[in-house]
Short mmCIF file of C-alpha atoms in Angstrom, two decimals:
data_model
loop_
_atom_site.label_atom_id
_atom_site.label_comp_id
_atom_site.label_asym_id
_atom_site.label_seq_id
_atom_site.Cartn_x
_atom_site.Cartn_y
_atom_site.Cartn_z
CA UNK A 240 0.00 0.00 0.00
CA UNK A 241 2.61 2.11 0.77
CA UNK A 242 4.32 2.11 -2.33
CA UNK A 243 0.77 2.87 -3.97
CA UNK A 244 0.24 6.35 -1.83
CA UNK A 245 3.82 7.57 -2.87
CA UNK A 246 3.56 6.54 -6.99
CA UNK A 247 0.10 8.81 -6.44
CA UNK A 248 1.60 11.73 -4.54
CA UNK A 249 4.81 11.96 -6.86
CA UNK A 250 2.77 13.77 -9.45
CA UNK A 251 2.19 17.40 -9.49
CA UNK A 252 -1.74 16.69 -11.24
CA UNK A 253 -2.55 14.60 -8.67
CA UNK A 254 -1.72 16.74 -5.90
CA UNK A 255 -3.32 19.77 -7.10
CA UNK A 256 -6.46 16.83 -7.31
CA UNK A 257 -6.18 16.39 -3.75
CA UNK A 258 -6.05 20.09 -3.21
CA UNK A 259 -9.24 20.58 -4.44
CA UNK A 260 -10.39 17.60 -2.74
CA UNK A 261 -9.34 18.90 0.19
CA UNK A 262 -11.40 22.24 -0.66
CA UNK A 263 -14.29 20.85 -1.47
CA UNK A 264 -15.55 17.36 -0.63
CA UNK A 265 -17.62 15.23 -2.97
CA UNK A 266 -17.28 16.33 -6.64
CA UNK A 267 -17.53 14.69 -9.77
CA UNK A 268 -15.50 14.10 -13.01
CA UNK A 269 -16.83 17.09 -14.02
CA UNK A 270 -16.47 19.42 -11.73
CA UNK A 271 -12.66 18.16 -10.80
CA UNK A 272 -11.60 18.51 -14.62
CA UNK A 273 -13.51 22.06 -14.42
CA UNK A 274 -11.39 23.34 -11.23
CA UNK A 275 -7.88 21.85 -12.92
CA UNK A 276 -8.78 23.72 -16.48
CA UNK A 277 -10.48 26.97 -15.09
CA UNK A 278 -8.81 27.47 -11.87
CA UNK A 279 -5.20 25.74 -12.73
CA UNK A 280 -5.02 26.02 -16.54
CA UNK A 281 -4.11 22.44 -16.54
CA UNK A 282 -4.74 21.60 -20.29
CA UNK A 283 -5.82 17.80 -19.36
CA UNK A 284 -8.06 15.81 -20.90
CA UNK A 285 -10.89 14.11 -18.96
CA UNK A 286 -9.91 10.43 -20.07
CA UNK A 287 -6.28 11.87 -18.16
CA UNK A 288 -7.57 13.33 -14.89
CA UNK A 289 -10.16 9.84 -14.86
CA UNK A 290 -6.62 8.08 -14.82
CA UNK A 291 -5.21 10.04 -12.31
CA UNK A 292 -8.47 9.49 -10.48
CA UNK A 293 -7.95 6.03 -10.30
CA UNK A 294 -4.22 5.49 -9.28
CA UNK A 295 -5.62 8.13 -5.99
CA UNK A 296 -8.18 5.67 -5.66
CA UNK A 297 -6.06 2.57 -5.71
CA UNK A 298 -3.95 4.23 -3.36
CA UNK A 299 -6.81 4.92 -0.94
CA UNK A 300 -6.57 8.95 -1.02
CA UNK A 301 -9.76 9.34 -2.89
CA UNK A 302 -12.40 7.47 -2.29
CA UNK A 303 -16.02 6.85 -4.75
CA UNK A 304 -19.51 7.08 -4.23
CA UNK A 305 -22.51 6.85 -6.44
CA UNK A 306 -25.28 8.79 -5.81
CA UNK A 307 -28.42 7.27 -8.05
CA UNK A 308 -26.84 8.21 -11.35
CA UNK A 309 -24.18 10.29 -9.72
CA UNK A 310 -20.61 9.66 -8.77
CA UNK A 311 -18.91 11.46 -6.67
CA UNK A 312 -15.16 11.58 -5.25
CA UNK A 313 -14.03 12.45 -1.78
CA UNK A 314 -10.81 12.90 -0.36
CA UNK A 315 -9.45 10.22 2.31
CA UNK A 316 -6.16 11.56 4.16
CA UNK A 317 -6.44 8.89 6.43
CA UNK A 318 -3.26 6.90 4.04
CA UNK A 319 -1.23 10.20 4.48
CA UNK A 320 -0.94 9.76 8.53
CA UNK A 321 0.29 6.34 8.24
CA UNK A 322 2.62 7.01 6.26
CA UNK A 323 4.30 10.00 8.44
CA UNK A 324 3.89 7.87 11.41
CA UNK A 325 6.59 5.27 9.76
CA UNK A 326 9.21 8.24 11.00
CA UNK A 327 7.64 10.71 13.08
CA UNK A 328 6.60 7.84 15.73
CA UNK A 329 9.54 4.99 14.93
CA UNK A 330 7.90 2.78 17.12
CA UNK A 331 5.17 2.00 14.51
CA UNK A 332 6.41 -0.24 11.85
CA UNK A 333 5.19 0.60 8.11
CA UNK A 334 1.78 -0.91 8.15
CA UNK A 335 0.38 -2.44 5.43
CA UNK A 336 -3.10 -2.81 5.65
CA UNK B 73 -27.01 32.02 -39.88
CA UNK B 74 -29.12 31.74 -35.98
CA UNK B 75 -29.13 29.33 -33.10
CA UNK B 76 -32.81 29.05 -33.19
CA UNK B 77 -34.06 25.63 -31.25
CA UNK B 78 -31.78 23.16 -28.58
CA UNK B 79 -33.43 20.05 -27.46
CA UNK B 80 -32.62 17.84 -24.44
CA UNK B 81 -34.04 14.77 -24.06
CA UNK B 82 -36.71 13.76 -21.50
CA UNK B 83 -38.19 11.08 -19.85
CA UNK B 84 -41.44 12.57 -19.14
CA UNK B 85 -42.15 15.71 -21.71
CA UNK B 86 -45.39 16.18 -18.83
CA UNK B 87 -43.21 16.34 -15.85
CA UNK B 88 -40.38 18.03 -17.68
CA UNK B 89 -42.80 21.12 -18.93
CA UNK B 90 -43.72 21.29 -15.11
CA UNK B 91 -39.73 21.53 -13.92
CA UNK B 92 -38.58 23.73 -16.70
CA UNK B 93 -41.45 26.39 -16.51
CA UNK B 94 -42.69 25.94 -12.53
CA UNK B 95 -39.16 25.47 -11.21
CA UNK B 96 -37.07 27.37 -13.44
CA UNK B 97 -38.77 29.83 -14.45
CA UNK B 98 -38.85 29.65 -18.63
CA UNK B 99 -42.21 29.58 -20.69
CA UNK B 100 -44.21 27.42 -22.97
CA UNK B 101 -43.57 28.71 -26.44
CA UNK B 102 -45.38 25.77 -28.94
CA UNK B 103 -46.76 22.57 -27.30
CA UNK B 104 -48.38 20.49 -31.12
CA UNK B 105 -48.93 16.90 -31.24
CA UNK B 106 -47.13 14.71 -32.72
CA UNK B 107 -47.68 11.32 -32.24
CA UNK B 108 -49.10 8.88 -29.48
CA UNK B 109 -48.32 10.98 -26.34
CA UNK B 110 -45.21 12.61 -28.09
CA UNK B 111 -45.33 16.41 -28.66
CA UNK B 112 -43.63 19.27 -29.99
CA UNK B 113 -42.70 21.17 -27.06
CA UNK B 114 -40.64 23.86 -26.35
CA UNK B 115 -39.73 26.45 -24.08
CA UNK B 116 -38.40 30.25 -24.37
CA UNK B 117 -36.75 32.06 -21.15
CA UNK B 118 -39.47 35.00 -20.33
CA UNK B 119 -36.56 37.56 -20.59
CA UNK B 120 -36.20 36.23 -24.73
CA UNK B 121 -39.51 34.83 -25.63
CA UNK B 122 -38.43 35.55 -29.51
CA UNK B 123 -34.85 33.99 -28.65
CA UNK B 124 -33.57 29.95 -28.78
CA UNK B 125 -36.24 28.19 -28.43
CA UNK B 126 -35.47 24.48 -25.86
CA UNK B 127 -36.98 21.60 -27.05
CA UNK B 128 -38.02 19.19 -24.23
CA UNK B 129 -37.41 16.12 -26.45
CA UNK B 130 -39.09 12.35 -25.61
CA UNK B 131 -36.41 10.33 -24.56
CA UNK B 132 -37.79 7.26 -26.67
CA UNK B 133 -34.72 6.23 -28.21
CA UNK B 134 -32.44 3.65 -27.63
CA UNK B 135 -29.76 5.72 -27.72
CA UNK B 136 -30.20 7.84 -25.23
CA UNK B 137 -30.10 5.96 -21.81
CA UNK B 138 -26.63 5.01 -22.50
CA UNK B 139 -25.72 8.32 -23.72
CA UNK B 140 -27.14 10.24 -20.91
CA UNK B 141 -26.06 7.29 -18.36
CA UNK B 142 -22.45 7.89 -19.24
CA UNK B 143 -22.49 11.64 -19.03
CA UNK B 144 -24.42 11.66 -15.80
CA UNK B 145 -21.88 9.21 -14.37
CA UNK B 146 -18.98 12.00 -14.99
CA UNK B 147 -21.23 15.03 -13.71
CA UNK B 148 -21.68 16.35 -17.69
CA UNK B 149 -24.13 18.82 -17.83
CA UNK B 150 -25.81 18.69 -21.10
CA UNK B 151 -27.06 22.89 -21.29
CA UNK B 152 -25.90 25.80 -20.22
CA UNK B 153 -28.56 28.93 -18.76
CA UNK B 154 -27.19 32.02 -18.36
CA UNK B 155 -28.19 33.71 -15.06
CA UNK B 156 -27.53 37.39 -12.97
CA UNK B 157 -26.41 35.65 -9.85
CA UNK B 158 -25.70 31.79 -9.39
CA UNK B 159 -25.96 32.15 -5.50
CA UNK B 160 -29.25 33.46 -5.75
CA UNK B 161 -30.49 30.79 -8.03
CA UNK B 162 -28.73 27.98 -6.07
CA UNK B 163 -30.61 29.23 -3.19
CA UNK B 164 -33.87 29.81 -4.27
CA UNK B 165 -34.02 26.15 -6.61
CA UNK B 166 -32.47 24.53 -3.72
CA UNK B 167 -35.68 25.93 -1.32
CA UNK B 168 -37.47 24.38 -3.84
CA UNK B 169 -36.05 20.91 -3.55
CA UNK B 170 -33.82 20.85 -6.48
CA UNK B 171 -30.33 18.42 -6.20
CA UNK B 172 -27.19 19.91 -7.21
CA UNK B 173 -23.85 18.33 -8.42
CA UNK B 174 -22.22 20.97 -7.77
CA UNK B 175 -22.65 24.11 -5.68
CA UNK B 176 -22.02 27.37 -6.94
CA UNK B 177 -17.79 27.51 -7.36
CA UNK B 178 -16.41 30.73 -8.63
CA UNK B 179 -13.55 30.72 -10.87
CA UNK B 180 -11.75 33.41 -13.10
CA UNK B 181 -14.75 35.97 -12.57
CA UNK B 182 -17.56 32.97 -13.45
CA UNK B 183 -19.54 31.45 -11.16
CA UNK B 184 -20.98 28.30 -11.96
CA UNK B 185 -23.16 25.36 -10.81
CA UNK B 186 -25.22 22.12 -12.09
CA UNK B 187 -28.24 20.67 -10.96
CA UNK B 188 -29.72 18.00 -11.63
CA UNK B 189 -33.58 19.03 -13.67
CA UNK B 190 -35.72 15.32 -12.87
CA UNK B 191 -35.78 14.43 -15.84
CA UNK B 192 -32.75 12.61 -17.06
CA UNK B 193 -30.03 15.81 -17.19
CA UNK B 194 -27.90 18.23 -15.53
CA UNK B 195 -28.06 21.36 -16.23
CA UNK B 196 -25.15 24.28 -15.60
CA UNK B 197 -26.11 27.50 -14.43
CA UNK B 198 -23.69 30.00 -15.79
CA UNK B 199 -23.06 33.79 -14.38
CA UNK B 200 -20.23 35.56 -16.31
CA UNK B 201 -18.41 38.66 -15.02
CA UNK B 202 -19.79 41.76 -15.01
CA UNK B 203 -18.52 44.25 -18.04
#
């Protein structure tokens, strides 16, 4: 898992994801790819930030929900403080849930 | 050459004449027979009753379930209405029960949001920056 969160965090698109994420919780596709071309000037296609989308996911950051026909994606920082805890509290071994 | 007539499709041209005049706020403009229970019938905003006309569209074909299944899935908003102030709309529609995707979110000067209109579609509100 571990490997997973830090392949997800080592790109700059996916960060600025979880930034709006962070912002504001529960968005879909559509809104996301709206807030990294309006508000970033990412020039990203949608097929892109779906990708992106789903390597957050598999690393647990981002979580899914449907909604009747609607999807919508949350952040989930709850990855993040294991992984500080492997140095900032030794005494917890890297976990792997 | 004139944009003259949209359409979205609906599931219920009945219920959908009820949402986009009672709850938005736009007009009947033509409302003709067509066939069976189909009709021709559209819808003007009351600020531009001789501007684009909307067609409120059956949804009969097969077509369009998968079509509008896919873009719901991704939050696509299939029309765009311009208004004065998004907030103000949000607030008022969502008083009157109506779901949004996506609250008002301000970007670059324009303020945006999408709800969702009962029958099958989102729908973006659009506010653009004063001149």
């Amino acid at each position: 898992m571990a490997d997973e969160i830090f392949k997800a965090l080592a790109d700059p698109t996916r960060r600025t994801i979880l930034d709006e994420l962070a912002e504001s919780s529960g968005q879909t596709l559509f809104e996301i790819c709206t807030r990294l071309s309006m508000k970033h000037r990412l020039g990203i296609s949608r097929q892109a930030v779906s990708q992106h989308l789903a390597v957050l996911e598999a690393a647990g950051l981002v979580e899914s929900r449907r909604e009747g026909r609607y999807k919508f994606h949350t952040l989930n920082p709850d990855p993040l403080k294991r992984i500080t805890e492997r140095w900032t509290r030794p005494d917890q071994p890297e976990s792997t849930p | 050459m004139r944009i003259r007539l949209l359409s979205v499709f609906v599931d219920d041209q009945e219920k959908a004449l009820r949402f986009y005049t009672d709850v938005l706020g736009f007009v009947k403009k033509h409302d003709v027979p067509i066939s069976g229970e189909d009709r021709w019938l559209t819808v003007v905003s009351p600020e531009d009753p001789e501007g684009p006309e909307l067609l409120l569209e059956p949804a009969g074909h097969p077509a369009v379930a998968p079509y509008r299944e896919a873009l719901g899935a991704d939050g696509i908003p299939l029309a765009q209405f311009a208004v004065a102030d998004v907030h103000a709309e949000f607030a008022r529609l969502r008083e009157l029960g109506v779901a949004f995707t996506q609250e008002p979110l301000e970007m670059g000067g324009v303020t945006t949001a999408v709800l969702d209109d009962t029958c099958g579609n989102l729908i973006q509100l659009l506010q653009q920056p004063k001149e």
